[in-house]
PDB file of C-alpha atoms in Angstrom:
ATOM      1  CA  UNK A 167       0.000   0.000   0.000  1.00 59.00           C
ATOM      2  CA  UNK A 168       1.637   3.399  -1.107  1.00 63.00           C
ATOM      3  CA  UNK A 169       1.571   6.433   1.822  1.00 78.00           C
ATOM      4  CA  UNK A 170       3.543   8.548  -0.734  1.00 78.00           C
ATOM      5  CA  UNK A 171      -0.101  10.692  -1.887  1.00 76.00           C
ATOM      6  CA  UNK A 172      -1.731  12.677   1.010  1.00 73.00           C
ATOM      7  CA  UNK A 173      -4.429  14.555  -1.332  1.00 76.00           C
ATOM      8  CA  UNK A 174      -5.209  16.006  -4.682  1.00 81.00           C
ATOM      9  CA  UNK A 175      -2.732  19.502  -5.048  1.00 88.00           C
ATOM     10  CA  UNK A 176      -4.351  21.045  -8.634  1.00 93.00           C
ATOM     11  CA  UNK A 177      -6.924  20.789 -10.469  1.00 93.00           C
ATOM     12  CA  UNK A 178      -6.070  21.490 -14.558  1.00 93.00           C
ATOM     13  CA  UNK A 179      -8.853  23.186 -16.297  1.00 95.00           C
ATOM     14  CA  UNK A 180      -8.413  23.874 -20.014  1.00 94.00           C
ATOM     15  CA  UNK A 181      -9.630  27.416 -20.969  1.00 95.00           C
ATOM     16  CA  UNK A 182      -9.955  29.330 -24.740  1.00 95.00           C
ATOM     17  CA  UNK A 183      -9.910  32.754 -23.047  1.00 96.00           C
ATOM     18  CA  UNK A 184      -8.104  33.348 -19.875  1.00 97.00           C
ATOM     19  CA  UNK A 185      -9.694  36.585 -18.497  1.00 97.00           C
ATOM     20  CA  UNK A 186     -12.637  35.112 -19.124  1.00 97.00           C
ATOM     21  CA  UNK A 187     -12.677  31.969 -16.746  1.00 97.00           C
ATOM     22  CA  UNK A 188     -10.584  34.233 -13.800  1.00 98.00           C
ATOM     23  CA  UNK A 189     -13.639  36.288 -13.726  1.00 98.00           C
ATOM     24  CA  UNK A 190     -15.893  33.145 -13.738  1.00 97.00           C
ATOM     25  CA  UNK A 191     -14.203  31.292 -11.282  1.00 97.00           C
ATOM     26  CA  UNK A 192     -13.761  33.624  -8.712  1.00 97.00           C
ATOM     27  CA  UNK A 193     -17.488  35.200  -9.270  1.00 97.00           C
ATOM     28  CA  UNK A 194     -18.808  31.407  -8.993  1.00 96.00           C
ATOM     29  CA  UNK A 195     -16.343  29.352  -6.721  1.00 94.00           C
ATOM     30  CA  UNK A 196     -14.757  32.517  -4.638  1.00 94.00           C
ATOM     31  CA  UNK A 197     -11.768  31.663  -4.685  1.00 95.00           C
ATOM     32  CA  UNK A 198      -8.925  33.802  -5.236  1.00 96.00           C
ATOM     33  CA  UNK A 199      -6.102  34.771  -7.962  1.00 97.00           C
ATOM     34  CA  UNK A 200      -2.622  33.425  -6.452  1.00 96.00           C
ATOM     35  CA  UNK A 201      -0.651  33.761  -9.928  1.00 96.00           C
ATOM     36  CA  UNK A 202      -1.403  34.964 -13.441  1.00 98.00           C
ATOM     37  CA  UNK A 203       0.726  34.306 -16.156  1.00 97.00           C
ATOM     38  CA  UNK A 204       0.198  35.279 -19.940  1.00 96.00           C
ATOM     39  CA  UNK A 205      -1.466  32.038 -20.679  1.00 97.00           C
ATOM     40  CA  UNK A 206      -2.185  30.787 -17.205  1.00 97.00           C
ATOM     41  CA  UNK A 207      -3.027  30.854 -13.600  1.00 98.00           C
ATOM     42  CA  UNK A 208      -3.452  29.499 -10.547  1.00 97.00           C
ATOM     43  CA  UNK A 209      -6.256  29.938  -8.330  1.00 97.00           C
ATOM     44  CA  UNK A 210      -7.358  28.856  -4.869  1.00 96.00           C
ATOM     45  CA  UNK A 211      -9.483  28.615  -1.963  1.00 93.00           C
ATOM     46  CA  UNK A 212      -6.888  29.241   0.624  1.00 86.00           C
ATOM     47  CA  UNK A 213      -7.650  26.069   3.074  1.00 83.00           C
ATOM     48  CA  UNK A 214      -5.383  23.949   3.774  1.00 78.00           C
ATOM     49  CA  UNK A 215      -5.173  20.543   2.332  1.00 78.00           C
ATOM     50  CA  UNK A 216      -7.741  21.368  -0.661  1.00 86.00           C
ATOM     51  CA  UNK A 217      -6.506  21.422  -4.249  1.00 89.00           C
ATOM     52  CA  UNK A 218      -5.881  24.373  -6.147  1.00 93.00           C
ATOM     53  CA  UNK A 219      -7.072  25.150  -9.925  1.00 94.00           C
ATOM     54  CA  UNK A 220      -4.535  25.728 -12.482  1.00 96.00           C
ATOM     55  CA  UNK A 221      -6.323  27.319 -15.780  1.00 96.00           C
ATOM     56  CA  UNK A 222      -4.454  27.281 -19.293  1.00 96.00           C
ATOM     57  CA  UNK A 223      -5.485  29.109 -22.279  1.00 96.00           C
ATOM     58  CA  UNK A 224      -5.327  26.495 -25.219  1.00 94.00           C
ATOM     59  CA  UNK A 225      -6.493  25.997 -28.415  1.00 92.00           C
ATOM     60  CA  UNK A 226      -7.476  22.248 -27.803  1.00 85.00           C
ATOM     61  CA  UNK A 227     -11.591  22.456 -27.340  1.00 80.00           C
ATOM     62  CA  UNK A 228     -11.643  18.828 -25.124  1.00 82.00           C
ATOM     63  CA  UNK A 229     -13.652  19.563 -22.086  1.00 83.00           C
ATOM     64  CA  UNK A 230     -13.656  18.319 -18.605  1.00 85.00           C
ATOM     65  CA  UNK A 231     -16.756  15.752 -18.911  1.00 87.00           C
ATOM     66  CA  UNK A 232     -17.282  11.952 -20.077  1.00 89.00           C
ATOM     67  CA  UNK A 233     -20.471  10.165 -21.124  1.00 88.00           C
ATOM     68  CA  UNK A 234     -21.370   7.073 -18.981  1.00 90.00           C
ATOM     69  CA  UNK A 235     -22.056   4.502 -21.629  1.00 93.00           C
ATOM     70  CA  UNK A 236     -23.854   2.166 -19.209  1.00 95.00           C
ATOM     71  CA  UNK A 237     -26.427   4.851 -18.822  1.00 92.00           C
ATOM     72  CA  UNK A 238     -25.504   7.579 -21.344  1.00 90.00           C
ATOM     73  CA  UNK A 239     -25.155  10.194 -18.596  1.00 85.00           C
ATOM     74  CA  UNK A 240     -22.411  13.084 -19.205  1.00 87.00           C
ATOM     75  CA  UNK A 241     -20.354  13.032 -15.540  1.00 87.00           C
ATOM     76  CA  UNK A 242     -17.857  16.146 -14.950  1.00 91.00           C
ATOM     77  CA  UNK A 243     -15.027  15.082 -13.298  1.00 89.00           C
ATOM     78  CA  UNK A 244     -14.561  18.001 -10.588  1.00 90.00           C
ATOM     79  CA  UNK A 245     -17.434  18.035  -7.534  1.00 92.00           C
ATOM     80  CA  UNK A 246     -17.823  21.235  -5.665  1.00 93.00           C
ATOM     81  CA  UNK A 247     -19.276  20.630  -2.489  1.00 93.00           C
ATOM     82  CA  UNK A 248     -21.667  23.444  -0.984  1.00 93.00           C
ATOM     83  CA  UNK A 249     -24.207  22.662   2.381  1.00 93.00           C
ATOM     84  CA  UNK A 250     -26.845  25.454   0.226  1.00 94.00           C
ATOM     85  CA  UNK A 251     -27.374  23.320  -2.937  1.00 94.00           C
ATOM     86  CA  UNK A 252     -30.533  24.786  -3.994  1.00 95.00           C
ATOM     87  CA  UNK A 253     -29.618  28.333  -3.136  1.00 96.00           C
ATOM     88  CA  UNK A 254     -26.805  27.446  -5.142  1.00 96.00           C
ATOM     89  CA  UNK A 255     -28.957  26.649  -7.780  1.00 97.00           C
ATOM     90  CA  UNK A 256     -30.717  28.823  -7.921  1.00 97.00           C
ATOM     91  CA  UNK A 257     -28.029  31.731  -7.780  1.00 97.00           C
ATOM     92  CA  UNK A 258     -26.447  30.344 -10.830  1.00 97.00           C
ATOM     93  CA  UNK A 259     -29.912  30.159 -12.864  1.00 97.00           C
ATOM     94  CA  UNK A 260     -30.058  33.755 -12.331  1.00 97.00           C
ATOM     95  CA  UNK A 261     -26.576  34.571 -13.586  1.00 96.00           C
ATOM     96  CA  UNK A 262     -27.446  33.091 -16.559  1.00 97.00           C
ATOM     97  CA  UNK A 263     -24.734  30.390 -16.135  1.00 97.00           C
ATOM     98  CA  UNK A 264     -25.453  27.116 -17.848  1.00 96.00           C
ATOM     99  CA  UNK A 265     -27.264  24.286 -15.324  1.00 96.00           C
ATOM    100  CA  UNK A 266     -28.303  20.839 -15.820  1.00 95.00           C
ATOM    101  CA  UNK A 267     -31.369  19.392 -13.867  1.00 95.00           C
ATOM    102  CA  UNK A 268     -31.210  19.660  -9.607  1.00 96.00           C
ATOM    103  CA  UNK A 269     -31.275  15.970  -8.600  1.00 93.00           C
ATOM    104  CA  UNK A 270     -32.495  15.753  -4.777  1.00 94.00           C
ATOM    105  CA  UNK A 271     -32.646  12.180  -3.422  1.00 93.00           C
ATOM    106  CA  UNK A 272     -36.162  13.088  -1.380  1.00 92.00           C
ATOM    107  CA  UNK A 273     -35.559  10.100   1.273  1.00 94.00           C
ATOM    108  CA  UNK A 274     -32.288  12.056   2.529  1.00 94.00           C
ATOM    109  CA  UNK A 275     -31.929  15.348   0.615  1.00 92.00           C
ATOM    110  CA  UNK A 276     -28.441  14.243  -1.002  1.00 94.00           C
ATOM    111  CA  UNK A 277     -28.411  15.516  -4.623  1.00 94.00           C
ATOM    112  CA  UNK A 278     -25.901  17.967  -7.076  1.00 95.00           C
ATOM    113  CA  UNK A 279     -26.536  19.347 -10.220  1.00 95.00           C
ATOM    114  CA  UNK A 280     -24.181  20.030 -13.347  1.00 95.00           C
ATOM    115  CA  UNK A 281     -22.856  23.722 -14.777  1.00 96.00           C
ATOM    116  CA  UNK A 282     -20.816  24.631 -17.409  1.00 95.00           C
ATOM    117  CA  UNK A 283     -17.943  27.263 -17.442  1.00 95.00           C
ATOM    118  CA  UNK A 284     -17.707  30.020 -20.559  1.00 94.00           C
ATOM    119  CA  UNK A 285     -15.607  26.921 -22.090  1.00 93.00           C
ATOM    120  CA  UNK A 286     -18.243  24.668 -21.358  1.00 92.00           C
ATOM    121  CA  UNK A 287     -15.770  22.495 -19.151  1.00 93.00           C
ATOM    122  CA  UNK A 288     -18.578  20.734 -17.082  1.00 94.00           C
ATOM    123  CA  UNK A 289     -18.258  21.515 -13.204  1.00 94.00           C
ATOM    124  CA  UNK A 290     -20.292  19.838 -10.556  1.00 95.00           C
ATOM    125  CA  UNK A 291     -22.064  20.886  -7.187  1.00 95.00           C
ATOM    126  CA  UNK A 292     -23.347  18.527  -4.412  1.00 94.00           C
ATOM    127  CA  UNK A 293     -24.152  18.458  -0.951  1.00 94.00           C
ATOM    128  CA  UNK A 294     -22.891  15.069  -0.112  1.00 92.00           C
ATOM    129  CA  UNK A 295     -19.630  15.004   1.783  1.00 84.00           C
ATOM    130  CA  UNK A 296     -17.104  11.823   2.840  1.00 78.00           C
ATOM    131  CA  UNK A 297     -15.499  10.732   5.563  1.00 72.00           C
ATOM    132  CA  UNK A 298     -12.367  12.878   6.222  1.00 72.00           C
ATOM    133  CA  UNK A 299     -14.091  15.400   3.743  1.00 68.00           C
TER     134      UNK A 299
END
């Protein structure tokens, strides 16, 4: 059994315009600029042990998503983790930012929901946390 990993450190997000996805990600996540260079940056939440997000302007247009094929469900592969889902929700419906359908589990109130960035790199919110989460 390896101990050598602790935790996840960054997060790489491919982005076609720069500017454009510091603004978003701060406006939607809150989290803050630590480093901007010409083509990228780093940005974080400031806690310790959780990852940061490292943006790069490219060309390339593959997005952070997969389709399921067992069920044919797109999955993003970044989970944001927020106590106020449907205020959440909700908040992002009115900024105009791209959402996919609120899924509440109504026996425990466990759900998430999809949105896209400007790049259409598909982010995910939920309320469900982990152990050691």
């Amino acid at each position: 059994m390896s101990h050598f990993i602790s935790h996840v450190a960054t997060l790489e997000i491919p982005v076609g315009n720069l500017e454009k996805s510091i603004e978003f990600y701060i406006d939607v996540l809150g989290v803050e600029l630590e480093f901007k260079g010409e083509k990228n940056a780093m940005l974080t939440f400031k806690k310790k042990g959780v990852p940061t997000f490292y943006l790069v302007e490219t060309e390339e247009t593959q997005r952070t998503s997969f389709k399921n094929t067992n069920n044919d469900i797109v999955h993003s592969i970044i989970d944001f983790y927020t106590p106020e889902l449907k205020e959440f929700y909700q908040w992002l419906k009115e900024k105009n930012i791209e959402v996919g359908p609120l899924n509440i589990q109504p026996e425990n109130g466990y759900g998430g929901f999809g949105f896209k960035d400007p790049d259409g790199n598909l982010l995910a919110a939920t309320n469900v946390l982990h152990e050691g989460q």
